[in-house]
Amino acid sequence: MSVFTKPQNRRNILKKLFHIDIDLSKRIYGLDILRALAILFVIFGHGLPMLKEQFNIRSLSFLVLDGVSIFFVLSGFLIGQILIKRIITNGGGFKELRQFWIRRWFRTLPNYFLILIVVTVLGWYYWDVQIKDMFPFVLFLQNFASPHPHFFQEAWSLAVEEWFYILFPFASFAIFRSETSLKKWFPWLIITFIALSIGVRFYRYNVMEIASLKDYDHFFRKQVITRFDSLMMGVLGAYLSSFFSKGWLSKPKLKMWLGLILIIFNQLCFHYAKEVFEGDYFYHTVLSFLVFATGVFLCLPILSSIKTGKGKLARGITLVSLVSYSMYLIHFTLTKGFIIPLTLRGELAEHTLGLDILRVVIYLFVSIFGSILLYKYFEIPTTKLRDRFGKK
């Protein structure tokens, strides 16, 4: 009898180890869909190059949207709603700002610093990474106005988000003290941040020699001061949904189709950059971020109105959404940079079809199941600490 019960016991242990309670009634399912798509685009985009020795991946890369920019718009939308609600309910001022920062940072910083410490130690041991070079990462200054270091590359977007959490709420709580002032002047603050990023990008386009999309990536896409406009489109959505809800929710399907047209147009511009633009990168460096963000922004009305989902598919999508932050943190440097090379060494480091597929399997396995464990046993407990220090 034990022959049959032991495998069952092991399955029960694994099920308990990875099980996460999901209450679909407390989620906005449409936004979970968007968040899940964002992280899947990131995972797919970073995993695809592992097969470049075996397949022509250029055609497949067309299907990979900019998942990080989707995260930016979604983050701006959710944070914008929180700010508006807090100011309307409690007014502005430093006390409310402090409460916002406490709750936000208990949500984002513990996971970040845990993975930062892990990859720094591994980098010091295996790659000769200097500990002193990691200090800018502590204050998210590694790419504020300069190219991001080669190490821990995925942290570039986290720096953009954290500085958004610092600067925009600071300005909002300092300026606005009532619903009246918020409704009247909030759009001007949004426009100011959008103009700042577009202005920096336009200036750089005019003074820099942009030889390739790599320059676009280093000097335009992955710096803090060049990316606020993507987040601001989400904040604009929060403003419109809060104060002009009727117009925001009208004709959602039409808005979604217009948004998808903009997203596809932007994708075509990148896929056929050399053929269409003949070496001129004005669209890519100055306009593309706002165009793509506007496309995602136009999808928000219909997605934010989808409140609940049903069935296993909905639970799967919601699970991916919940663990997306943990997945983002571990999938690249930790998994692709360390775990896979350290697992497949020597003859196993060769590029054959079987070994490259094995790399992808390890990449997906560690990214998915590792993120579930990190979310359940670290992210949830540390996030709950914010209730002890910061009120909702």
Short mmCIF file of C-alpha atoms in Angstrom, two decimals:
data_model
loop_
_atom_site.label_atom_id
_atom_site.label_comp_id
_atom_site.label_asym_id
_atom_site.label_seq_id
_atom_site.Cartn_x
_atom_site.Cartn_y
_atom_site.Cartn_z
CA MET A 1 0.00 0.00 0.00
CA SER A 2 2.88 2.37 0.73
CA VAL A 3 3.96 2.04 -2.89
CA PHE A 4 0.77 3.85 -3.89
CA THR A 5 0.56 6.34 -1.04
CA LYS A 6 4.09 7.76 -1.21
CA PRO A 7 3.68 9.31 -4.67
CA GLN A 8 0.32 10.70 -3.54
CA ASN A 9 1.95 12.16 -0.43
CA ARG A 10 4.65 13.76 -2.57
CA ARG A 11 2.00 15.29 -4.82
CA ASN A 12 0.16 16.66 -1.80
CA ILE A 13 3.37 18.14 -0.43
CA LEU A 14 4.16 19.81 -3.77
CA LYS A 15 0.59 21.06 -4.09
CA LYS A 16 0.73 22.57 -0.61
CA LEU A 17 4.18 24.04 -1.29
CA PHE A 18 3.11 25.90 -4.41
CA HIS A 19 -0.58 26.54 -3.65
CA ILE A 20 -1.66 30.18 -3.52
CA ASP A 21 -5.14 31.17 -2.40
CA ILE A 22 -6.77 33.32 -5.05
CA ASP A 23 -10.00 35.22 -4.44
CA LEU A 24 -11.16 36.23 -7.91
CA SER A 25 -13.92 38.42 -6.43
CA LYS A 26 -11.29 40.84 -5.07
CA ARG A 27 -9.48 41.24 -8.38
CA ILE A 28 -10.06 43.37 -11.46
CA TYR A 29 -9.72 40.56 -13.95
CA GLY A 30 -9.18 42.76 -17.00
CA LEU A 31 -6.15 44.40 -15.40
CA ASP A 32 -4.86 40.98 -14.35
CA ILE A 33 -5.05 39.97 -18.02
CA LEU A 34 -2.99 43.02 -18.97
CA ARG A 35 -0.40 42.40 -16.23
CA ALA A 36 -0.12 38.72 -17.14
CA LEU A 37 0.36 39.60 -20.81
CA ALA A 38 3.05 42.12 -19.86
CA ILE A 39 5.17 39.62 -17.93
CA LEU A 40 4.64 36.90 -20.56
CA PHE A 41 5.90 39.28 -23.25
CA VAL A 42 8.97 39.97 -21.11
CA ILE A 43 9.60 36.26 -20.49
CA PHE A 44 9.04 35.38 -24.15
CA GLY A 45 11.21 38.27 -25.35
CA HIS A 46 14.16 37.35 -23.12
CA GLY A 47 13.78 33.62 -23.71
CA LEU A 48 13.56 33.74 -27.50
CA PRO A 49 17.28 34.56 -28.07
CA MET A 50 18.19 31.22 -26.46
CA LEU A 51 16.90 29.60 -29.67
CA LYS A 52 18.62 31.94 -32.13
CA GLU A 53 21.26 29.32 -33.01
CA GLN A 54 18.50 26.94 -34.13
CA PHE A 55 15.78 29.14 -35.64
CA ASN A 56 15.26 32.44 -37.38
CA ILE A 57 13.71 34.32 -34.49
CA ARG A 58 13.24 37.67 -36.27
CA SER A 59 9.76 36.77 -37.49
CA LEU A 60 8.76 35.55 -34.02
CA SER A 61 10.11 38.72 -32.42
CA PHE A 62 7.36 40.66 -34.17
CA LEU A 63 4.89 38.98 -31.80
CA VAL A 64 6.77 40.23 -28.73
CA LEU A 65 5.38 43.53 -27.50
CA ASP A 66 7.16 45.79 -25.03
CA GLY A 67 5.97 44.20 -21.81
CA VAL A 68 7.80 46.71 -19.64
CA SER A 69 6.00 49.64 -21.24
CA ILE A 70 2.70 47.85 -20.60
CA PHE A 71 3.75 47.58 -16.95
CA PHE A 72 4.50 51.32 -16.92
CA VAL A 73 1.04 52.30 -18.18
CA LEU A 74 -0.68 49.87 -15.83
CA SER A 75 1.39 51.07 -12.88
CA GLY A 76 0.59 54.69 -13.67
CA PHE A 77 -3.11 53.84 -13.85
CA LEU A 78 -3.19 52.04 -10.49
CA ILE A 79 -0.94 54.51 -8.66
CA GLY A 80 -2.88 57.42 -10.14
CA GLN A 81 -6.12 55.98 -8.76
CA ILE A 82 -4.54 55.56 -5.32
CA LEU A 83 -3.24 59.15 -5.28
CA ILE A 84 -6.55 60.62 -6.42
CA LYS A 85 -8.50 58.63 -3.85
CA ARG A 86 -6.15 59.62 -1.02
CA ILE A 87 -6.19 63.31 -1.88
CA ILE A 88 -9.98 63.40 -2.23
CA THR A 89 -10.48 61.48 1.02
CA ASN A 90 -7.72 62.88 3.24
CA GLY A 91 -6.29 65.88 1.44
CA GLY A 92 -2.64 66.35 0.56
CA GLY A 93 0.35 67.05 2.74
CA PHE A 94 3.43 65.18 3.92
CA LYS A 95 1.53 62.83 6.25
CA GLU A 96 -0.42 61.34 3.36
CA LEU A 97 2.73 61.23 1.22
CA ARG A 98 4.55 59.33 3.96
CA GLN A 99 1.73 56.81 4.25
CA PHE A 100 1.75 56.30 0.49
CA TRP A 101 5.50 55.75 0.39
CA ILE A 102 5.42 53.29 3.30
CA ARG A 103 2.77 51.13 1.66
CA ARG A 104 4.37 51.28 -1.76
CA TRP A 105 7.89 50.50 -0.59
CA PHE A 106 6.86 47.56 1.56
CA ARG A 107 5.33 46.23 -1.65
CA THR A 108 8.34 46.74 -3.93
CA LEU A 109 11.61 47.11 -2.01
CA PRO A 110 12.00 43.86 0.01
CA ASN A 111 11.83 41.66 -3.09
CA TYR A 112 14.12 43.97 -5.00
CA PHE A 113 16.81 44.13 -2.32
CA LEU A 114 16.68 40.38 -1.74
CA ILE A 115 17.37 39.63 -5.40
CA LEU A 116 19.89 42.48 -5.61
CA ILE A 117 21.88 40.92 -2.75
CA VAL A 118 21.69 37.43 -4.28
CA VAL A 119 22.84 38.46 -7.78
CA THR A 120 25.52 40.76 -6.35
CA VAL A 121 27.03 37.93 -4.33
CA LEU A 122 26.87 35.59 -7.33
CA GLY A 123 28.29 38.30 -9.58
CA TRP A 124 31.16 38.95 -7.15
CA TYR A 125 31.99 35.25 -6.93
CA TYR A 126 31.61 34.25 -10.59
CA TRP A 127 31.88 37.42 -12.67
CA ASP A 128 34.25 39.62 -10.66
CA VAL A 129 31.51 42.19 -10.05
CA GLN A 130 32.73 44.89 -7.67
CA ILE A 131 30.51 45.43 -4.64
CA LYS A 132 31.11 49.19 -4.74
CA ASP A 133 29.67 49.32 -8.26
CA MET A 134 26.35 48.09 -6.90
CA PHE A 135 25.72 51.04 -4.56
CA PRO A 136 23.90 53.11 -7.23
CA PHE A 137 21.38 50.25 -7.43
CA VAL A 138 20.49 50.83 -3.77
CA LEU A 139 19.24 54.35 -4.55
CA PHE A 140 18.04 53.49 -8.08
CA LEU A 141 20.56 55.92 -9.55
CA GLN A 142 22.24 53.44 -11.90
CA ASN A 143 20.33 54.74 -14.92
CA PHE A 144 18.79 58.01 -13.80
CA ALA A 145 20.33 59.99 -16.68
CA SER A 146 22.97 57.62 -18.06
CA PRO A 147 23.07 54.15 -19.65
CA HIS A 148 22.29 51.27 -17.34
CA PRO A 149 25.23 49.04 -16.33
CA HIS A 150 25.47 45.68 -18.06
CA PHE A 151 24.92 43.81 -14.78
CA PHE A 152 21.39 43.18 -13.42
CA GLN A 153 19.96 44.75 -16.55
CA GLU A 154 16.31 44.20 -15.68
CA ALA A 155 16.65 46.69 -12.82
CA TRP A 156 16.45 49.59 -15.29
CA SER A 157 12.65 49.56 -15.29
CA LEU A 158 12.48 49.28 -11.50
CA ALA A 159 14.49 52.49 -11.22
CA VAL A 160 12.02 54.23 -13.54
CA GLU A 161 9.11 53.02 -11.41
CA GLU A 162 10.70 53.95 -8.08
CA TRP A 163 11.53 57.48 -9.18
CA PHE A 164 7.97 57.81 -10.43
CA TYR A 165 6.78 56.71 -6.96
CA ILE A 166 9.01 59.39 -5.43
CA LEU A 167 8.60 62.41 -7.69
CA PHE A 168 5.00 62.31 -8.91
CA PRO A 169 3.33 61.61 -5.53
CA PHE A 170 5.59 64.24 -3.91
CA ALA A 171 4.39 66.83 -6.42
CA SER A 172 0.78 65.66 -6.15
CA PHE A 173 0.53 65.74 -2.35
CA ALA A 174 2.45 69.03 -2.18
CA ILE A 175 0.26 70.85 -4.72
CA PHE A 176 -3.23 69.41 -4.33
CA ARG A 177 -5.25 69.61 -1.11
CA SER A 178 -8.82 69.21 -2.37
CA GLU A 179 -10.91 67.52 -5.03
CA THR A 180 -11.55 70.87 -6.73
CA SER A 181 -7.88 71.74 -7.19
CA LEU A 182 -7.12 68.16 -8.16
CA LYS A 183 -9.73 68.06 -10.90
CA LYS A 184 -8.66 71.44 -12.28
CA TRP A 185 -4.86 71.21 -12.17
CA PHE A 186 -3.94 67.53 -12.09
CA PRO A 187 -3.80 67.24 -15.91
CA TRP A 188 -1.21 70.03 -16.01
CA LEU A 189 1.07 68.05 -13.71
CA ILE A 190 0.67 65.05 -15.99
CA ILE A 191 1.51 67.19 -19.03
CA THR A 192 4.59 68.57 -17.26
CA PHE A 193 6.02 65.09 -16.68
CA ILE A 194 5.20 64.03 -20.25
CA ALA A 195 6.85 67.17 -21.65
CA LEU A 196 9.94 66.58 -19.50
CA SER A 197 10.60 63.12 -20.93
CA ILE A 198 9.78 64.06 -24.52
CA GLY A 199 11.92 67.20 -24.20
CA VAL A 200 14.93 65.22 -22.97
CA ARG A 201 14.53 62.69 -25.77
CA PHE A 202 14.13 65.41 -28.43
CA TYR A 203 17.24 67.20 -27.17
CA ARG A 204 19.29 64.01 -27.22
CA TYR A 205 18.05 63.13 -30.70
CA ASN A 206 19.37 66.47 -31.95
CA VAL A 207 22.77 66.36 -30.24
CA MET A 208 23.62 62.65 -30.37
CA GLU A 209 24.66 60.42 -33.23
CA ILE A 210 22.25 57.49 -33.17
CA ALA A 211 23.82 54.69 -35.15
CA SER A 212 21.51 51.81 -34.28
CA LEU A 213 18.64 50.61 -32.13
CA LYS A 214 21.25 49.77 -29.48
CA ASP A 215 21.80 53.50 -28.99
CA TYR A 216 18.03 53.91 -28.75
CA ASP A 217 17.99 51.21 -26.07
CA HIS A 218 20.84 52.64 -23.98
CA PHE A 219 20.17 56.39 -24.23
CA PHE A 220 16.41 56.62 -24.69
CA ARG A 221 14.54 53.48 -23.64
CA LYS A 222 16.28 52.53 -20.42
CA GLN A 223 16.79 55.77 -18.51
CA VAL A 224 14.64 57.27 -15.81
CA ILE A 225 14.30 60.80 -17.15
CA THR A 226 13.30 59.60 -20.62
CA ARG A 227 10.40 57.34 -19.65
CA PHE A 228 7.96 59.23 -17.43
CA ASP A 229 5.52 59.78 -20.28
CA SER A 230 4.67 56.06 -20.44
CA LEU A 231 3.64 56.10 -16.78
CA MET A 232 1.80 59.39 -17.20
CA MET A 233 -0.53 57.90 -19.80
CA GLY A 234 -1.66 55.48 -17.12
CA VAL A 235 -2.09 58.35 -14.64
CA LEU A 236 -4.16 60.19 -17.27
CA GLY A 237 -6.39 57.11 -17.45
CA ALA A 238 -6.80 57.20 -13.67
CA TYR A 239 -7.77 60.89 -13.83
CA LEU A 240 -10.34 60.38 -16.59
CA SER A 241 -11.84 57.28 -14.96
CA SER A 242 -12.17 59.14 -11.64
CA PHE A 243 -13.64 62.44 -12.82
CA PHE A 244 -15.16 61.65 -16.22
CA SER A 245 -16.20 58.03 -15.80
CA LYS A 246 -19.08 58.21 -18.28
CA GLY A 247 -16.86 59.35 -21.12
CA TRP A 248 -14.07 57.03 -20.00
CA LEU A 249 -16.32 53.97 -20.28
CA SER A 250 -18.12 55.00 -23.47
CA LYS A 251 -17.38 53.06 -26.68
CA PRO A 252 -14.74 50.85 -25.03
CA LYS A 253 -14.47 48.45 -27.98
CA LEU A 254 -13.76 51.30 -30.40
CA LYS A 255 -11.07 52.66 -28.09
CA MET A 256 -9.55 49.21 -27.76
CA TRP A 257 -9.36 48.74 -31.54
CA LEU A 258 -7.78 52.17 -31.96
CA GLY A 259 -5.30 51.24 -29.26
CA LEU A 260 -4.43 47.95 -30.95
CA ILE A 261 -3.91 49.80 -34.26
CA LEU A 262 -1.40 52.11 -32.58
CA ILE A 263 0.37 49.17 -30.94
CA ILE A 264 0.62 47.26 -34.24
CA PHE A 265 1.79 50.40 -36.04
CA ASN A 266 4.51 50.89 -33.45
CA GLN A 267 5.53 47.24 -33.77
CA LEU A 268 5.81 47.56 -37.55
CA CYS A 269 7.99 50.64 -37.17
CA PHE A 270 10.48 48.66 -35.12
CA HIS A 271 10.32 45.47 -37.13
CA TYR A 272 11.01 47.29 -40.38
CA ALA A 273 13.08 50.15 -38.96
CA LYS A 274 15.89 50.00 -41.52
CA GLU A 275 13.57 49.59 -44.50
CA VAL A 276 11.10 52.34 -43.52
CA PHE A 277 13.22 54.96 -41.78
CA GLU A 278 16.52 54.51 -43.65
CA GLY A 279 18.67 55.03 -40.60
CA ASP A 280 16.74 57.95 -39.10
CA TYR A 281 15.53 57.14 -35.60
CA PHE A 282 13.42 60.21 -34.79
CA TYR A 283 10.23 58.18 -34.42
CA HIS A 284 11.88 55.50 -32.30
CA THR A 285 13.72 57.82 -29.92
CA VAL A 286 11.24 60.68 -29.54
CA LEU A 287 7.72 59.47 -30.33
CA SER A 288 7.48 55.68 -30.05
CA PHE A 289 7.15 55.47 -26.26
CA LEU A 290 4.18 57.82 -26.20
CA VAL A 291 2.52 56.14 -29.19
CA PHE A 292 2.78 52.68 -27.64
CA ALA A 293 1.66 53.95 -24.22
CA THR A 294 -1.33 55.66 -25.85
CA GLY A 295 -2.25 52.35 -27.46
CA VAL A 296 -2.22 50.61 -24.08
CA PHE A 297 -4.06 53.57 -22.52
CA LEU A 298 -6.90 53.14 -25.02
CA CYS A 299 -7.27 49.49 -23.99
CA LEU A 300 -7.72 50.40 -20.31
CA PRO A 301 -11.43 51.36 -20.42
CA ILE A 302 -12.58 47.94 -21.59
CA LEU A 303 -10.06 46.03 -19.46
CA SER A 304 -10.81 47.96 -16.27
CA SER A 305 -14.52 47.21 -16.73
CA ILE A 306 -13.93 43.43 -16.70
CA LYS A 307 -14.25 42.90 -12.96
CA THR A 308 -14.25 39.13 -12.53
CA GLY A 309 -13.21 35.97 -14.32
CA LYS A 310 -14.30 32.36 -13.95
CA GLY A 311 -12.74 28.95 -14.25
CA LYS A 312 -9.25 27.55 -14.37
CA LEU A 313 -8.11 29.92 -17.10
CA ALA A 314 -9.04 32.94 -14.99
CA ARG A 315 -7.20 31.45 -12.01
CA GLY A 316 -4.14 30.77 -14.14
CA ILE A 317 -4.09 34.30 -15.55
CA THR A 318 -4.59 35.77 -12.08
CA LEU A 319 -1.78 33.62 -10.68
CA VAL A 320 0.62 34.84 -13.37
CA SER A 321 -0.48 38.41 -12.61
CA LEU A 322 0.10 37.97 -8.89
CA VAL A 323 3.62 36.56 -9.25
CA SER A 324 4.62 38.86 -12.12
CA TYR A 325 6.86 41.11 -10.00
CA SER A 326 8.72 38.15 -8.50
CA MET A 327 8.97 36.56 -11.94
CA TYR A 328 10.40 39.74 -13.40
CA LEU A 329 13.06 39.90 -10.70
CA ILE A 330 14.34 36.33 -11.05
CA HIS A 331 13.92 35.50 -14.74
CA PHE A 332 16.88 37.28 -16.30
CA THR A 333 20.12 37.78 -14.35
CA LEU A 334 19.44 35.12 -11.73
CA THR A 335 17.95 32.44 -13.99
CA LYS A 336 19.30 33.16 -17.45
CA GLY A 337 22.57 34.68 -16.28
CA PHE A 338 23.55 32.32 -13.45
CA ILE A 339 21.35 29.24 -12.96
CA ILE A 340 21.35 28.05 -16.58
CA PRO A 341 25.11 28.57 -17.26
CA LEU A 342 26.02 26.99 -13.93
CA THR A 343 23.73 24.03 -14.64
CA LEU A 344 24.80 23.43 -18.23
CA ARG A 345 28.60 23.59 -18.16
CA GLY A 346 31.36 21.91 -20.12
CA GLU A 347 30.00 19.89 -23.02
CA LEU A 348 26.49 20.86 -21.99
CA ALA A 349 27.31 24.49 -22.78
CA GLU A 350 27.30 23.73 -26.51
CA HIS A 351 24.47 24.96 -28.71
CA THR A 352 22.57 22.00 -30.09
CA LEU A 353 18.84 21.82 -30.66
CA GLY A 354 18.31 19.56 -27.66
CA LEU A 355 20.47 21.61 -25.29
CA ASP A 356 18.94 24.92 -26.38
CA ILE A 357 15.46 23.52 -25.80
CA LEU A 358 16.66 22.30 -22.41
CA ARG A 359 17.84 25.84 -21.64
CA VAL A 360 14.37 27.16 -22.44
CA VAL A 361 12.75 24.48 -20.27
CA ILE A 362 15.00 25.35 -17.31
CA TYR A 363 14.39 29.06 -17.92
CA LEU A 364 10.62 28.64 -17.86
CA PHE A 365 10.61 26.15 -14.98
CA VAL A 366 12.73 28.32 -12.67
CA SER A 367 10.99 31.55 -13.68
CA ILE A 368 7.50 30.15 -13.07
CA PHE A 369 7.95 27.98 -10.01
CA GLY A 370 10.68 30.13 -8.49
CA SER A 371 8.44 33.18 -8.72
CA ILE A 372 5.57 31.32 -7.04
CA LEU A 373 7.83 30.39 -4.12
CA LEU A 374 9.29 33.89 -3.86
CA TYR A 375 5.83 35.45 -3.96
CA LYS A 376 4.27 33.07 -1.44
CA TYR A 377 7.06 32.87 1.13
CA PHE A 378 8.67 36.32 0.87
CA GLU A 379 6.67 38.88 -1.11
CA ILE A 380 3.35 38.24 0.65
CA PRO A 381 4.80 38.30 4.22
CA THR A 382 6.86 41.45 3.61
CA THR A 383 3.97 43.21 1.88
CA LYS A 384 1.71 42.49 4.85
CA LEU A 385 4.13 44.39 7.09
CA ARG A 386 2.94 47.64 5.56
CA ASP A 387 -0.36 47.30 7.44
CA ARG A 388 1.62 47.69 10.68
CA PHE A 389 3.31 50.91 9.57
CA GLY A 390 1.07 52.56 7.01
CA LYS A 391 -2.71 52.96 6.89
CA LYS A 392 -4.70 52.22 3.76
#
